[in-house]
PDB file of C-alpha atoms in Angstrom:
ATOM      1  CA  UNK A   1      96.889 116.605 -44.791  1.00 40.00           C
ATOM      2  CA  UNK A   2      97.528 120.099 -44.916  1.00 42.00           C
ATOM      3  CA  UNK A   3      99.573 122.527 -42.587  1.00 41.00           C
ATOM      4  CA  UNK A   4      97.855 123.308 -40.200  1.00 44.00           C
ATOM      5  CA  UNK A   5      95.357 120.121 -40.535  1.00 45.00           C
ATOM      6  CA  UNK A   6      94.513 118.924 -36.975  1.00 45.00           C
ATOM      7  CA  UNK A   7      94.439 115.375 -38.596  1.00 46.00           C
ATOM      8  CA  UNK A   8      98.498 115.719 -39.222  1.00 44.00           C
ATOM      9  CA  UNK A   9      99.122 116.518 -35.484  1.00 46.00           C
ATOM     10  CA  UNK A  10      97.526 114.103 -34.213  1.00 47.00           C
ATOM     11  CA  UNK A  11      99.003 111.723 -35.965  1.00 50.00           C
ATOM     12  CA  UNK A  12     102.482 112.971 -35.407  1.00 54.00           C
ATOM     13  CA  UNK A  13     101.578 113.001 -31.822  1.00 65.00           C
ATOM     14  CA  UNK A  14     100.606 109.328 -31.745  1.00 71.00           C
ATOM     15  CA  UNK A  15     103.975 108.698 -33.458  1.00 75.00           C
ATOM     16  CA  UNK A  16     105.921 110.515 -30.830  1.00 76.00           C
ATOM     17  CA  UNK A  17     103.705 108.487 -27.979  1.00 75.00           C
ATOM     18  CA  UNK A  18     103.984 105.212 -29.579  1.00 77.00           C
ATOM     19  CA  UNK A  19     108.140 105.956 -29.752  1.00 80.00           C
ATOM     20  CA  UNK A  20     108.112 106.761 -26.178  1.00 80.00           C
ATOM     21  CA  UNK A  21     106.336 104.027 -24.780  1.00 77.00           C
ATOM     22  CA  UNK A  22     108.170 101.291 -26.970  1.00 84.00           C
ATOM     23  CA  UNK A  23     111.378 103.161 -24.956  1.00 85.00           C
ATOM     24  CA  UNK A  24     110.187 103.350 -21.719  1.00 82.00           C
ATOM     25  CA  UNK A  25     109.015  99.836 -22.474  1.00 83.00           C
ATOM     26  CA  UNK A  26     112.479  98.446 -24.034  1.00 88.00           C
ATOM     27  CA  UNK A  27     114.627 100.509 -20.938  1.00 88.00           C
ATOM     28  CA  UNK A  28     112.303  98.597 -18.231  1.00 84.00           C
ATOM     29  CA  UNK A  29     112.557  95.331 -19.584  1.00 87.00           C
ATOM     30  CA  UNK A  30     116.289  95.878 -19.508  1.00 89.00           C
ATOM     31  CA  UNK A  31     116.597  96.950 -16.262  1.00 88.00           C
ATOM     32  CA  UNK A  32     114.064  94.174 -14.551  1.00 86.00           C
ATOM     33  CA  UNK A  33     115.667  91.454 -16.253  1.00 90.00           C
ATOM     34  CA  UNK A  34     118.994  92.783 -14.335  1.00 90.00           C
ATOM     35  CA  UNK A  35     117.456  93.134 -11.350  1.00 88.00           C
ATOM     36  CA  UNK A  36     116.024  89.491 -11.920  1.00 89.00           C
ATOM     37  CA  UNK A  37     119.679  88.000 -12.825  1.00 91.00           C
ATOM     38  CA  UNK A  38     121.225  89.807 -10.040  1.00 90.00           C
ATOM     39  CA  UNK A  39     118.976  88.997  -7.500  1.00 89.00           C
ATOM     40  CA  UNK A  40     119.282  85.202  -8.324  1.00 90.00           C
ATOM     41  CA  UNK A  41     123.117  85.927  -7.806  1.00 91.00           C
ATOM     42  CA  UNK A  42     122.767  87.420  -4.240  1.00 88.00           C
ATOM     43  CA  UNK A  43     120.285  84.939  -3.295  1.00 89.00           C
ATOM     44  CA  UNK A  44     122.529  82.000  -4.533  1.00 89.00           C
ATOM     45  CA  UNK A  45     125.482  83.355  -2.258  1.00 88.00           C
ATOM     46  CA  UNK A  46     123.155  84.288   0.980  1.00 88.00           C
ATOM     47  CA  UNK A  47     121.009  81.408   0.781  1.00 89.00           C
ATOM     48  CA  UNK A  48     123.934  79.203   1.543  1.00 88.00           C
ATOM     49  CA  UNK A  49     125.540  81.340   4.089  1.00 85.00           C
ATOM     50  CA  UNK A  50     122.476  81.189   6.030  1.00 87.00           C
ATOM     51  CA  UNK A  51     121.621  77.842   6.038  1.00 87.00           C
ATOM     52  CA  UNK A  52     124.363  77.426   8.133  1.00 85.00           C
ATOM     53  CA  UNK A  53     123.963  79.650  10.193  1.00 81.00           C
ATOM     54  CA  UNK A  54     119.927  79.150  10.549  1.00 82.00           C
ATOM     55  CA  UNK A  55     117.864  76.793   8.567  1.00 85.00           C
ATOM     56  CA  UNK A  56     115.036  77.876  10.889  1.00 87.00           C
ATOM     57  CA  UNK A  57     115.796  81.467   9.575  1.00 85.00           C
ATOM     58  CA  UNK A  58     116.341  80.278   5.771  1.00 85.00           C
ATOM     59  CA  UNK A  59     112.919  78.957   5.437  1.00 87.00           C
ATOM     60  CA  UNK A  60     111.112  81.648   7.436  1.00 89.00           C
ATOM     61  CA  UNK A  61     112.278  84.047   4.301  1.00 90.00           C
ATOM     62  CA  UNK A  62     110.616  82.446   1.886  1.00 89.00           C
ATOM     63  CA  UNK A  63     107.095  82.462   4.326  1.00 91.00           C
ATOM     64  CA  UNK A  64     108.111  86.263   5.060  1.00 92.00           C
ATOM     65  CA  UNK A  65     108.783  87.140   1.482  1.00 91.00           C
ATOM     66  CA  UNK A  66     105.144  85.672   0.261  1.00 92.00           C
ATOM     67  CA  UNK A  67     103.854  87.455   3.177  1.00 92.00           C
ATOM     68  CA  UNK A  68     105.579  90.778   2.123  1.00 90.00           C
ATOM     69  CA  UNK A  69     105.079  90.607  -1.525  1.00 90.00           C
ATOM     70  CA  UNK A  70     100.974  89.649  -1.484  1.00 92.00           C
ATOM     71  CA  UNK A  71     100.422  92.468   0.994  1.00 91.00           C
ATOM     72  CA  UNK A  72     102.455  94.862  -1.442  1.00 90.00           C
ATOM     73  CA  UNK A  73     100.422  93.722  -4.315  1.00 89.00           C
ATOM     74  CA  UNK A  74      97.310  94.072  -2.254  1.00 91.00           C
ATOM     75  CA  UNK A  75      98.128  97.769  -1.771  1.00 90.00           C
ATOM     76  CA  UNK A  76      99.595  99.159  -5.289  1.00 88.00           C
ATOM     77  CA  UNK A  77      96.941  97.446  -6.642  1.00 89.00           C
ATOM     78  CA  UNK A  78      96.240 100.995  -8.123  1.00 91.00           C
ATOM     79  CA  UNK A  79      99.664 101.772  -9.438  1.00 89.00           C
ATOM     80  CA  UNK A  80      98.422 100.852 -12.999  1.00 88.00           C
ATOM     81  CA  UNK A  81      96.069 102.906 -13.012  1.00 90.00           C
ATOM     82  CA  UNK A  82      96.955 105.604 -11.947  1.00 91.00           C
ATOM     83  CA  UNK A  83     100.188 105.440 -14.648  1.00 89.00           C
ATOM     84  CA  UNK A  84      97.827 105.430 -17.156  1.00 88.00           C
ATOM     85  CA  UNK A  85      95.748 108.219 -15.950  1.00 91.00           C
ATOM     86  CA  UNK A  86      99.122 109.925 -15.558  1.00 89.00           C
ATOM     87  CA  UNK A  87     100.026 109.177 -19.159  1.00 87.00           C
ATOM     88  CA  UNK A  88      96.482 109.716 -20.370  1.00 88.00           C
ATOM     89  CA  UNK A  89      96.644 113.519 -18.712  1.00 91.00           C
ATOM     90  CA  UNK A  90      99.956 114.152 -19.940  1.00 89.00           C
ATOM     91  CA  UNK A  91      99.550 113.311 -23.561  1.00 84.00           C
ATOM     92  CA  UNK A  92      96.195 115.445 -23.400  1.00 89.00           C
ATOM     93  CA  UNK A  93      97.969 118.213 -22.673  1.00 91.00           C
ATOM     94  CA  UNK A  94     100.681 117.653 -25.399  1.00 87.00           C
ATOM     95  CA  UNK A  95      98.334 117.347 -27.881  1.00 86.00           C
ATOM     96  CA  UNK A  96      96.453 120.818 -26.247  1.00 89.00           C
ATOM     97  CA  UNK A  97      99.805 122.449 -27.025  1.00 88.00           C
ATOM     98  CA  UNK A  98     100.713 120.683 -30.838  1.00 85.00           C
ATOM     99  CA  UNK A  99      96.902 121.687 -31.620  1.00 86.00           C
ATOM    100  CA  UNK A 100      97.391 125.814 -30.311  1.00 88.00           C
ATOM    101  CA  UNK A 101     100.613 125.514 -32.180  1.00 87.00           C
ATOM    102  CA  UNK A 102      99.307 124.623 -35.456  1.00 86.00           C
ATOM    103  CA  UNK A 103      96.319 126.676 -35.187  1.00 88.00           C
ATOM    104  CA  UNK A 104      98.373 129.698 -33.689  1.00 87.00           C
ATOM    105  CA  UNK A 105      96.685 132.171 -36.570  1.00 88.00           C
ATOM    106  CA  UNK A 106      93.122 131.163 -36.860  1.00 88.00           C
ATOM    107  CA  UNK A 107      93.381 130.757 -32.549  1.00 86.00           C
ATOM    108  CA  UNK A 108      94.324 134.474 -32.939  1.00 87.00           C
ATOM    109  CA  UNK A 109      92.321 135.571 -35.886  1.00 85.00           C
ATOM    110  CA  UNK A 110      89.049 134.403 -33.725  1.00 85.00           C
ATOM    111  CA  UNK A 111      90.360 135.835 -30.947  1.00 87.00           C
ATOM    112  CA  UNK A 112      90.572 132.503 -29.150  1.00 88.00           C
ATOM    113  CA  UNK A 113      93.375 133.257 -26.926  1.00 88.00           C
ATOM    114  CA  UNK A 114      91.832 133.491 -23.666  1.00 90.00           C
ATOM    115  CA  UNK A 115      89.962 130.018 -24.470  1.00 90.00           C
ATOM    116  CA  UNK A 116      92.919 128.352 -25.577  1.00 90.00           C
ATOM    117  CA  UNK A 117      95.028 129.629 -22.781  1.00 91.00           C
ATOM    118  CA  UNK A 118      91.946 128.705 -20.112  1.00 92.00           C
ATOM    119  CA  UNK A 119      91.584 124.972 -21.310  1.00 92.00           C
ATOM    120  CA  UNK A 120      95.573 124.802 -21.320  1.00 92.00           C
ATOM    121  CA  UNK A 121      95.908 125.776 -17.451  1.00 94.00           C
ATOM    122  CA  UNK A 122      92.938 123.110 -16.856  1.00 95.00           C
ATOM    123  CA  UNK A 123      94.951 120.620 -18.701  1.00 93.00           C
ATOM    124  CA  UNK A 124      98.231 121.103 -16.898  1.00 94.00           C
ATOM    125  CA  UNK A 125      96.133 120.890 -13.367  1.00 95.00           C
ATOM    126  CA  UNK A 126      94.734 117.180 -14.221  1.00 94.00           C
ATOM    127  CA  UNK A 127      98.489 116.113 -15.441  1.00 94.00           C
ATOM    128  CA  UNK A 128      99.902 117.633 -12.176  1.00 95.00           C
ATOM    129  CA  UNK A 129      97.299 115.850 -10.235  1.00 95.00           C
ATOM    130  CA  UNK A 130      97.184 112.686 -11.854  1.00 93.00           C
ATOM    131  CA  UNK A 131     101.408 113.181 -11.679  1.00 93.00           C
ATOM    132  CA  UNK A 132     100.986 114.073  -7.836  1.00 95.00           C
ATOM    133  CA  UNK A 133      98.172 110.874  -7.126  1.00 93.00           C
ATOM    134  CA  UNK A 134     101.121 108.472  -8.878  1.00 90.00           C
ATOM    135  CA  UNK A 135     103.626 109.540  -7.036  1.00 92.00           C
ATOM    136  CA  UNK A 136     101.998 109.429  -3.460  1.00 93.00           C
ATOM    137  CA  UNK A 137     101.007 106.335  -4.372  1.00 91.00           C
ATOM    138  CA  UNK A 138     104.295 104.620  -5.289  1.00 90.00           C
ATOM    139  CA  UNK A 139     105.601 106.749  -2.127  1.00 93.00           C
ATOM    140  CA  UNK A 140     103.096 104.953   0.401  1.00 92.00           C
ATOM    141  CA  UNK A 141     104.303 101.205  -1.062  1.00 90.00           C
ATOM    142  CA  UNK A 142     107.975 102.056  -1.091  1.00 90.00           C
ATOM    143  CA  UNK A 143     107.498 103.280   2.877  1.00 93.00           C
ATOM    144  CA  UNK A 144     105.436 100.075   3.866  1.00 93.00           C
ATOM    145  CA  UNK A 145     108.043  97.803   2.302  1.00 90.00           C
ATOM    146  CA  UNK A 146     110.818  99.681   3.933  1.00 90.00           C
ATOM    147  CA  UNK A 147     109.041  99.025   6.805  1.00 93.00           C
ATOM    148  CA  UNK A 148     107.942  95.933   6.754  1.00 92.00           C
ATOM    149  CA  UNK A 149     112.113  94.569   6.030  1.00 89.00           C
ATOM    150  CA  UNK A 150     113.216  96.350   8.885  1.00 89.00           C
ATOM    151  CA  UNK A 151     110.696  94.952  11.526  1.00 91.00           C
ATOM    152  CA  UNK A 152     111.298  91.367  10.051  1.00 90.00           C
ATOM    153  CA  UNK A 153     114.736  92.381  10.077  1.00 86.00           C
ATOM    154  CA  UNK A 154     114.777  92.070  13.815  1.00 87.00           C
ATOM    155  CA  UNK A 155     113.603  88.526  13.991  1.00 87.00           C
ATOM    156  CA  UNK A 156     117.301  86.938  13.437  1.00 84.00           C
ATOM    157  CA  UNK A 157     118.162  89.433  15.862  1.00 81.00           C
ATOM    158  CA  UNK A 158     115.896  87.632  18.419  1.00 81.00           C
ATOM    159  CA  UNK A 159     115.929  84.368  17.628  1.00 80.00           C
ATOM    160  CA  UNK A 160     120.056  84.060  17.847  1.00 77.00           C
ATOM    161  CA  UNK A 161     119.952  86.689  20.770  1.00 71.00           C
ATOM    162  CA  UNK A 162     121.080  83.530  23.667  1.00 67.00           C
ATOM    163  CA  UNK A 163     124.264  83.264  21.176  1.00 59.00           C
ATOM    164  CA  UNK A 164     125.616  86.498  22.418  1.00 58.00           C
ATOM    165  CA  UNK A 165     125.327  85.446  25.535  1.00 54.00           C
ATOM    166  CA  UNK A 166     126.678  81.919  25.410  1.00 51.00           C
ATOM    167  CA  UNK A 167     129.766  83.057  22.937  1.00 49.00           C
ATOM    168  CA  UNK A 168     128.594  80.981  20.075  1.00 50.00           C
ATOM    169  CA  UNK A 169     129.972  81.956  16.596  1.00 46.00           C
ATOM    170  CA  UNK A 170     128.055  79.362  15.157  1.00 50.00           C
ATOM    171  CA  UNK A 171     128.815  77.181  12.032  1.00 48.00           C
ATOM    172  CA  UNK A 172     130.494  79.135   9.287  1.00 45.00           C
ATOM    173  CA  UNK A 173     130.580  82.348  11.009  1.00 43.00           C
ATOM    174  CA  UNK A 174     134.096  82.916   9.104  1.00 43.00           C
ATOM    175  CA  UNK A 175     132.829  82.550   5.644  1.00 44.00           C
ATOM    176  CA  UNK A 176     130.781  85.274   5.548  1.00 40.00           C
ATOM    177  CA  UNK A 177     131.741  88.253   3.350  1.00 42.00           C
ATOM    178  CA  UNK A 178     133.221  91.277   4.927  1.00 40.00           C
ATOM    179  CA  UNK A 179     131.171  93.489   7.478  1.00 40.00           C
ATOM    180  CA  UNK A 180     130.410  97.198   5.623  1.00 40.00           C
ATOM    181  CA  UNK A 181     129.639  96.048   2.237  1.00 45.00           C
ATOM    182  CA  UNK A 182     126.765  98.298   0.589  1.00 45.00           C
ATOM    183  CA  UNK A 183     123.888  96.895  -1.773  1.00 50.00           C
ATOM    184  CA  UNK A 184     122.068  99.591  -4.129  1.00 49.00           C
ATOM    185  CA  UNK A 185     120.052  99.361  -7.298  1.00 50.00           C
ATOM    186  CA  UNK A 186     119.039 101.998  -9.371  1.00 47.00           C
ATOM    187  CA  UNK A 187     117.571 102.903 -12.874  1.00 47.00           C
ATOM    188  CA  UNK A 188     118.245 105.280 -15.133  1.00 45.00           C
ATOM    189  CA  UNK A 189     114.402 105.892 -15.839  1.00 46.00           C
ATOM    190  CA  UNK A 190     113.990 107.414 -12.512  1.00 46.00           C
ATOM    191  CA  UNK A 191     113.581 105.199  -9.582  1.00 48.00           C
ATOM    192  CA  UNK A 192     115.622 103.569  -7.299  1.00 47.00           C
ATOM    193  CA  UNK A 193     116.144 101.715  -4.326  1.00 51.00           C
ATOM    194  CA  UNK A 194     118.635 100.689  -1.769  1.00 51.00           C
ATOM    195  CA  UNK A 195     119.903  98.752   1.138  1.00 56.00           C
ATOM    196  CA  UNK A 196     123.136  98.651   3.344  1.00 49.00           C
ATOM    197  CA  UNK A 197     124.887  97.694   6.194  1.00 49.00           C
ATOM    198  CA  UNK A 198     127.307  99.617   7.947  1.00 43.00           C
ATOM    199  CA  UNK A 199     130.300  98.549   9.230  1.00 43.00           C
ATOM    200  CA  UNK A 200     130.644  97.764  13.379  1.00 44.00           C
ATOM    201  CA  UNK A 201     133.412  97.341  14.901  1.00 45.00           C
ATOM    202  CA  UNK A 202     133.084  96.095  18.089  1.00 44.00           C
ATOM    203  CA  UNK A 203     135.711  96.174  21.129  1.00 46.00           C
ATOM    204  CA  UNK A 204     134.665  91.949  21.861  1.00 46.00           C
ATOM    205  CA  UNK A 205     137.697  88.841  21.634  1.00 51.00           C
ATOM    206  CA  UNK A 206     137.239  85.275  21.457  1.00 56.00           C
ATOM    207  CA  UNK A 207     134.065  83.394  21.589  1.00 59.00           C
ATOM    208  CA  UNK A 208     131.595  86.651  22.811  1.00 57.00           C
ATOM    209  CA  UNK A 209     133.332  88.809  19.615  1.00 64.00           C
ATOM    210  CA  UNK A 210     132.942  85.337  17.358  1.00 67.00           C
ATOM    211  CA  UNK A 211     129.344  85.521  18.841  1.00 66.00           C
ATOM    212  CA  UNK A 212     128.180  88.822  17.582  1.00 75.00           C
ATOM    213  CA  UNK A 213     129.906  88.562  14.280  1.00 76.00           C
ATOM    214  CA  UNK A 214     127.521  85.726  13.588  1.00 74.00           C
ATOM    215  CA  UNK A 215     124.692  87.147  14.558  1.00 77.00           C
ATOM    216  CA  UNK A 216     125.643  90.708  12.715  1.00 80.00           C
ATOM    217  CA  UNK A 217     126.414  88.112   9.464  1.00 81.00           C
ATOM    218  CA  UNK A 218     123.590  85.977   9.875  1.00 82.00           C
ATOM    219  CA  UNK A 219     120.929  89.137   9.749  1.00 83.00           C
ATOM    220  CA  UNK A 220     122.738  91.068   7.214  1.00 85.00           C
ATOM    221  CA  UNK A 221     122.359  87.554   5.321  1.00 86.00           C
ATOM    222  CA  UNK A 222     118.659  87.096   6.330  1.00 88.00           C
ATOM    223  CA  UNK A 223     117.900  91.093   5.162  1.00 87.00           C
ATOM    224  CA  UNK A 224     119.654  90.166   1.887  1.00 88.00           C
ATOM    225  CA  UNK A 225     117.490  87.026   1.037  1.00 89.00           C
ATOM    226  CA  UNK A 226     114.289  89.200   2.318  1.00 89.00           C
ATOM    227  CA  UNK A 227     115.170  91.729  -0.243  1.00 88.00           C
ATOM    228  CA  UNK A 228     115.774  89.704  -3.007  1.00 87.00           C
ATOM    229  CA  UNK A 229     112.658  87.282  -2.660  1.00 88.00           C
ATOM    230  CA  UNK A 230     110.632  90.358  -2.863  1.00 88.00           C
ATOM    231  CA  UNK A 231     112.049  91.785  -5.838  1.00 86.00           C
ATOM    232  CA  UNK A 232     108.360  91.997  -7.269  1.00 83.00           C
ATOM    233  CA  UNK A 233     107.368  94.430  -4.293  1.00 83.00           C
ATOM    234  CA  UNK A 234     110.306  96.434  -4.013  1.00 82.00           C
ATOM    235  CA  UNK A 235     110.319  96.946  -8.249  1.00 83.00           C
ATOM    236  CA  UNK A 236     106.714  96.915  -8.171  1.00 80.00           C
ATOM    237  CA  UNK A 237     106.362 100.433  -9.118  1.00 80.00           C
ATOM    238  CA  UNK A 238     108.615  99.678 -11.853  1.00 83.00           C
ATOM    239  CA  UNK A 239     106.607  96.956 -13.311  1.00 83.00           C
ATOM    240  CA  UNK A 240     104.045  98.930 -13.368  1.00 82.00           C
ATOM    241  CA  UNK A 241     105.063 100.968 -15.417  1.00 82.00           C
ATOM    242  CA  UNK A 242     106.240  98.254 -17.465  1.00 83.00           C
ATOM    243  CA  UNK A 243     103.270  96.645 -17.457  1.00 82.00           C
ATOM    244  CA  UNK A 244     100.944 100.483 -18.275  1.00 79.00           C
ATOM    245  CA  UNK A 245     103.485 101.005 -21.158  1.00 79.00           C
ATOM    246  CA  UNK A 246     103.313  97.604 -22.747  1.00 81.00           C
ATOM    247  CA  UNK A 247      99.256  97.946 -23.110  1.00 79.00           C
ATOM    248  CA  UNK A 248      99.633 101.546 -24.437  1.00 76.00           C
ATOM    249  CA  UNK A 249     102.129 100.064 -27.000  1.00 77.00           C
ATOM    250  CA  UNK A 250      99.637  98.096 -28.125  1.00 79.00           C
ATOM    251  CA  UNK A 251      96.448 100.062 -28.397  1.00 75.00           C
ATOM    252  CA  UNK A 252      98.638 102.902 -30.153  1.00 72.00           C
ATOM    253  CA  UNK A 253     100.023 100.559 -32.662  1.00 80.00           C
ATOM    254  CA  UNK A 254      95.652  99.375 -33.492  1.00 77.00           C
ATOM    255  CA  UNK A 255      95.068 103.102 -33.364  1.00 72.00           C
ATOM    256  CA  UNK A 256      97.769 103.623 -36.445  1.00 71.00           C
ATOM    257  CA  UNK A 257      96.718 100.754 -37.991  1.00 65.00           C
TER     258      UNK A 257
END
């Protein structure tokens, strides 16, 4: 096609989109499958730890976790969708601008300006809207999760309560890993997430101190297994994305075809 030729820009721009999206795809799939392996990791160390602490508590994760995740599904439900209305708007608008600059002379030879520069603004608004709608979105399930962890978070709390009172350390209250350690994830392609527990240390001896150092172990071990069992709610804005740039990978690659 000629310079100039609207036929060539478009088809440079669908080489540019399809090279993003097999990238964003490629970086997600990296990172999830970390997440995955690491997650198996913590739950393979925390399971055990809290088992002997609390069977009763080591099965109520799983229920808690199914709970968690279905009713995080249930409400980014519209994350896709609103990716690839976010991706849809954006590559409008970069197309808008690859079009104006190819056709910069005849645009200015018909005195277009003012209509080119008009339908540009419009563009931008519906890719900062469909930006802003996405990220309020992904906002609202990342609060409810948050949430959700910390109210479950108090059951242990409860349910070993008459331990702080009786001085019971419980079984295996000495193998748990040291008080203050810090658990964060993050990705590179933007969004991250994290969880820790801060260090106490409290003025108690003997069987009350052994007490609350099982209790403080076996909900930091309880949060842990929460977090990990929903790795598909707390990541779920991620695989969305994964899952919005995976389809666009393929209907670019028909559309080149």
């Amino acid at each position: 096609a000629a310079a100039g030729d609207p036929r060539a820009s478009f088809g440079a721009d669908l080489d540019q989109r399809l090279a993003e999206d097999v990238d964003k795809f490629v970086d997600l799939s990296t990172e999830l499958s970390l997440e995955v392996v690491q997650a198996v990791i913590h739950l393979y160390v925390f399971a055990k730890m809290l088992w002997r602490q609390s069977p009763i508590l080591s099965k109520s994760t799983v229920s808690l976790a199914l709970v968690g995740t279905s009713a995080m599904l249930s409400l980014g439900r519209h994350l896709p969708r609103l990716y690839r209305a976010e991706r849809r708007a954006s590559n409008n608008y970069r197309y808008a601008l690859t079009r104006t600059r190819a056709n910069a002379e005849s645009i200015a030879f018909y005195n277009g300006q003012e209509h080119e520069e008009r339908a540009l603004r419009e563009l931008y608004a519906t890719k900062q809207s469909a930006v802003t709608a996405r990220k309020a979105g992904r906002d609202l399930v990342a609060a409810v999760s948050a949430t959700y962890r910390k109210l479950t978070g108090l059951l242990p709390l409860y349910l070993l309560a008459p331990r702080l009172g009786a001085g019971d350390g419980g079984p295996g209250c000495n193998d748990a890993h040291a008080e203050g350690q810090g658990h964060g994830h993050a990705h590179a392609h933007g969004s991250s997430h994290g969880h820790s527990h801060a260090s106490t240390h409290l003025p108690t001896s003997g069987k009350a101190g052994a007490g609350v150092a099982a209790v403080l172990q076996t909900a930091e071990a309880f949060d842990e297994i929460l977090f990990h069992l929903m790795i598909v709610a707390e990541n779920l804005n991620d695989f969305a994305r994964l899952g919005t740039a995976a389809q666009q990978v393929e209907e670019l690659t028909v559309q080149m075809e």
